[in-house]
Coordinates of C-alpha atoms in Angstrom, one line a residue:
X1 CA -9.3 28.6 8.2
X2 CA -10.1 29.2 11.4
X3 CA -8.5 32.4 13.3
X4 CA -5.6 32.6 15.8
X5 CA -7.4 33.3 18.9
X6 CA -4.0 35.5 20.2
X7 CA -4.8 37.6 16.8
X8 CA -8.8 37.7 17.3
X9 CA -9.6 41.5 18.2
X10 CA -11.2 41.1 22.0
X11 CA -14.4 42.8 21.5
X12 CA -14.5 43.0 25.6
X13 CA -11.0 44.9 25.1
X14 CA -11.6 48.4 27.4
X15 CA -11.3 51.4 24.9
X16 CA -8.3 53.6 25.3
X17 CA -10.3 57.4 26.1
X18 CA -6.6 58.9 25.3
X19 CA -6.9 56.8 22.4
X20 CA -10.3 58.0 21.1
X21 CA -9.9 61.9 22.3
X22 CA -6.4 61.5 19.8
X23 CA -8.3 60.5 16.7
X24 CA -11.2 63.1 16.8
X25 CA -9.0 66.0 17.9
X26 CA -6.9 64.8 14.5
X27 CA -10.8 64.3 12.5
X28 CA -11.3 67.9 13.6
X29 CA -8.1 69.3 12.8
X30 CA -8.1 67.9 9.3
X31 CA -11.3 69.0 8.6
X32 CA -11.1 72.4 9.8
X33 CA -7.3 73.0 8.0
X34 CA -9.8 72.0 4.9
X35 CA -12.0 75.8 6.2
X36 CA -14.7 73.6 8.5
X37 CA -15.8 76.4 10.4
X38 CA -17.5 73.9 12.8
X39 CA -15.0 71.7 13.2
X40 CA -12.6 74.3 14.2
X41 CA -14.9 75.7 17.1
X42 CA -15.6 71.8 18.1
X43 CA -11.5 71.5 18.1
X44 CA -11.6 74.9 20.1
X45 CA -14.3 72.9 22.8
X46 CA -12.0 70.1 22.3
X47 CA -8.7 71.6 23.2
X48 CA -10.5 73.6 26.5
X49 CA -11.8 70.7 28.0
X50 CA -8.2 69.4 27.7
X51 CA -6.9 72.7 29.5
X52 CA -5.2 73.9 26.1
X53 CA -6.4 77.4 26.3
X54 CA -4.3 79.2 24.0
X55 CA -5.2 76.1 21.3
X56 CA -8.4 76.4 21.9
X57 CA -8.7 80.2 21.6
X58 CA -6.6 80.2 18.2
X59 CA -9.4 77.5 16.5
X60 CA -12.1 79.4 17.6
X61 CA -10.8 83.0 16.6
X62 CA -9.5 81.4 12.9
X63 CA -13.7 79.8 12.8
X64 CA -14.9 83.1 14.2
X65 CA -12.7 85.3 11.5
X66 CA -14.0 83.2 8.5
X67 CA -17.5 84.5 9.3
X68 CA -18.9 81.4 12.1
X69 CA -21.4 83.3 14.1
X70 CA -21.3 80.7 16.9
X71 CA -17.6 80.9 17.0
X72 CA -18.1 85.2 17.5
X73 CA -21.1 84.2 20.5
X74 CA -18.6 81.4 21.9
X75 CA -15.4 84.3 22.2
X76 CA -17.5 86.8 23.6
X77 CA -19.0 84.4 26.4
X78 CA -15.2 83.3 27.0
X79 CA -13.7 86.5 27.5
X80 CA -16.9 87.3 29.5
X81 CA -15.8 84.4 32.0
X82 CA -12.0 85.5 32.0
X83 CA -12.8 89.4 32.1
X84 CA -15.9 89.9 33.2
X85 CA -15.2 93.2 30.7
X86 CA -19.4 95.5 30.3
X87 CA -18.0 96.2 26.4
X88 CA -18.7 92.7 25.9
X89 CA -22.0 93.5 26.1
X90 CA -23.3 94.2 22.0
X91 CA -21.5 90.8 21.3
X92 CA -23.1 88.8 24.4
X93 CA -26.6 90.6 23.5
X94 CA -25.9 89.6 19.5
X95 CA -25.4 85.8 20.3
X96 CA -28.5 85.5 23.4
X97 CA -31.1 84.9 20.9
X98 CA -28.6 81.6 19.2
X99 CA -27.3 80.4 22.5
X100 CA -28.2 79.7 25.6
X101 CA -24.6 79.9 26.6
X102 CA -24.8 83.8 25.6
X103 CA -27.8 84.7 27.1
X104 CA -27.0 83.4 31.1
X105 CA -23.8 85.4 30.3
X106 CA -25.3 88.9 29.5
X107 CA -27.5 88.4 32.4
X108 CA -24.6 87.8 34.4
X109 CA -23.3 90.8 33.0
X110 CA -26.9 92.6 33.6
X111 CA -26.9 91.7 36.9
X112 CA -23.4 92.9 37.6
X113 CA -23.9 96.2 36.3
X114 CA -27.3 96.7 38.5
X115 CA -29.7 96.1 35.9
X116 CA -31.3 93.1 38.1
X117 CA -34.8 93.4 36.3
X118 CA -33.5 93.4 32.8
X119 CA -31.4 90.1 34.2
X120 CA -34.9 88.6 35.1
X121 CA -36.4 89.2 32.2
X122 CA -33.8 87.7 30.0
X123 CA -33.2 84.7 31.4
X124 CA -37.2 83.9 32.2
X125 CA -37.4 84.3 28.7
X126 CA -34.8 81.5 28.2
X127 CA -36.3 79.0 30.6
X128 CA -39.5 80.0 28.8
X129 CA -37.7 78.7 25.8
X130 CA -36.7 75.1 27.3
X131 CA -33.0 76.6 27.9
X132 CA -31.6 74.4 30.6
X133 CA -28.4 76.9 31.3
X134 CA -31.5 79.8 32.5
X135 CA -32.7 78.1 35.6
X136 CA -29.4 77.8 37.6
X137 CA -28.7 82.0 37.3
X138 CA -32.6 82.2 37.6
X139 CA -32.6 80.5 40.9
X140 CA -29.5 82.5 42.4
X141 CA -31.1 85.6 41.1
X142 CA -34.7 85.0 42.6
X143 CA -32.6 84.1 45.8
X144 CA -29.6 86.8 46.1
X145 CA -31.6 89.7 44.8
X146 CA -35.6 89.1 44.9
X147 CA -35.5 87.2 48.4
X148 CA -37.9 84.5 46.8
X149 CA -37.1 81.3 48.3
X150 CA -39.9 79.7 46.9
X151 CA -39.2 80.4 42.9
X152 CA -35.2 79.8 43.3
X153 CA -36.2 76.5 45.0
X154 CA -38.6 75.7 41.7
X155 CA -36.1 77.3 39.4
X156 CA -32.9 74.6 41.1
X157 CA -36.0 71.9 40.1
X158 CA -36.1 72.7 37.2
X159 CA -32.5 73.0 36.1
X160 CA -31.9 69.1 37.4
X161 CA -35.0 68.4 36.0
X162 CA -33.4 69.8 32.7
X163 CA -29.6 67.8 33.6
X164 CA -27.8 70.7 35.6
X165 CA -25.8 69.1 38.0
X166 CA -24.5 72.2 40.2
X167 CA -28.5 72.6 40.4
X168 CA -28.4 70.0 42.7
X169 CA -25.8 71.8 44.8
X170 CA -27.5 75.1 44.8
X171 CA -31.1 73.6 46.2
X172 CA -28.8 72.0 48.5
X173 CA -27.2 75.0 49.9
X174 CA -30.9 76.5 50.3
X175 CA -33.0 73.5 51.7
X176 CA -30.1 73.8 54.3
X177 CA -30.6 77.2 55.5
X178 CA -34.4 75.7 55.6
X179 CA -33.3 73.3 57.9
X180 CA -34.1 70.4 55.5
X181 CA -30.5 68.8 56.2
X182 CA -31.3 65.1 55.0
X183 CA -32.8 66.0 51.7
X184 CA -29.9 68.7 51.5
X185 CA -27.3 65.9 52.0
X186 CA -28.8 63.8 48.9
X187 CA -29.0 66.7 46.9
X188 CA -25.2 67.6 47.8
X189 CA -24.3 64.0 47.7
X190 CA -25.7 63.9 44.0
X191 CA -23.8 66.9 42.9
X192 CA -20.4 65.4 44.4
X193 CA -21.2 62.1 42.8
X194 CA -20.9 64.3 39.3
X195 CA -17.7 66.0 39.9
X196 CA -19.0 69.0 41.8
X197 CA -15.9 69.9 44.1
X198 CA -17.5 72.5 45.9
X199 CA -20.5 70.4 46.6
X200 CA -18.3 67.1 47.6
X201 CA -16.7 70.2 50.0
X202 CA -19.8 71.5 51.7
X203 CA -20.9 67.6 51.8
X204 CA -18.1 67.0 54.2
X205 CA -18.9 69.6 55.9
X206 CA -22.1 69.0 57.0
X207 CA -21.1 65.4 57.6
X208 CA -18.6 66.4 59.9
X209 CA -20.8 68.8 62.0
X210 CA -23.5 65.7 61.9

């Protein structure tokens, strides 16, 4: 018998994101009230993005109690970017070698505290290692404290090479103290385009003095 076409699921039907963030946040939670370590730290990335903090925080803490190593690396490099706390430092240097998260965070924390060489060394070794999240505090590093235009320029390449958006923003910011201002624009313009607020600001900016 042929079907009701008003009762014939529309297969072009646009798919509800509310509807489909509600029924993996639910997945997650049911699995990790069963003890799923993981899902409870991907609730905990869940609930962040969605600007639950305190949610967030309890899943991860509860995955990070029952003995999740990633969920430990994931607190420490939270309460790094909240408190920006040097005791942080045994559990930041604990998670570097597991995540690449962890490792731009202690040589955040490296750098803050002076230590600009053992920064350096840390992160070179994680872009040696195909870590994406090096090159960005590589670049600002070669640029802010080693005065090396030339390797923060290759080290922004090679973070959007690698997918890192505010990358794009950072070359942009230095091929315009170059004077490059065209191939700044489409690097800014790019970074905008992905959500990059302060990049869609300076974009303006130099539009408006254009």
């Amino acid at each position: 018998m042929p079907q009701d076409p008003q009762n014939t699921p529309d297969d072009d039907a646009p798919v509800d994101p509310a509807h489909g963030h509600a029924l993996t946040e639910r997945a997650f939670r049911a699995a990790a009230g069963r003890g799923d370590q993981q899902a409870a730290l991907e609730l905990a990335f869940l609930l962040r993005e969605a600007g639950r903090q305190l949610e967030a925080w309890h899943w991860a803490q509860l995955a990070a109690d029952a003995g999740s190593r990633p969920a430990a690396t994931t607190l420490a490099c939270w309460r790094w970017e909240e408190s920006r706390d040097p005791a942080l430092e045994p559990q930041l240097r604990a998670g570097a070698e597991h995540s690449e998260v962890a490792r731009a965070a202690l040589a955040d924390l490296l750098r803050s505290t002076r230590r600009v060489e053992e920064a350096r060394t840390v992160l070179e070794r994680g872009a040696a290692r195909g870590e994406v999240a090096a090159w960005l505090p590589l670049g600002n590093l070669y640029r802010d404290e080693l005065d090396d235009v030339v390797a923060a320029e290759a080290a922004y390449r090679a973070g959007i090479e690698g997918g890192d958006l505010h990358s794009h923003h950072n070359l942009g910011v230095l091929l315009l103290g170059a004077g490059d201002v065209d191939t700044a624009i489409e690097h800014f313009s790019i970074a905008a385009a992905g959500g990059d607020e302060l990049a869609a600001l300076v974009l303006r900016e130099v539009l408006e003095e254009g």
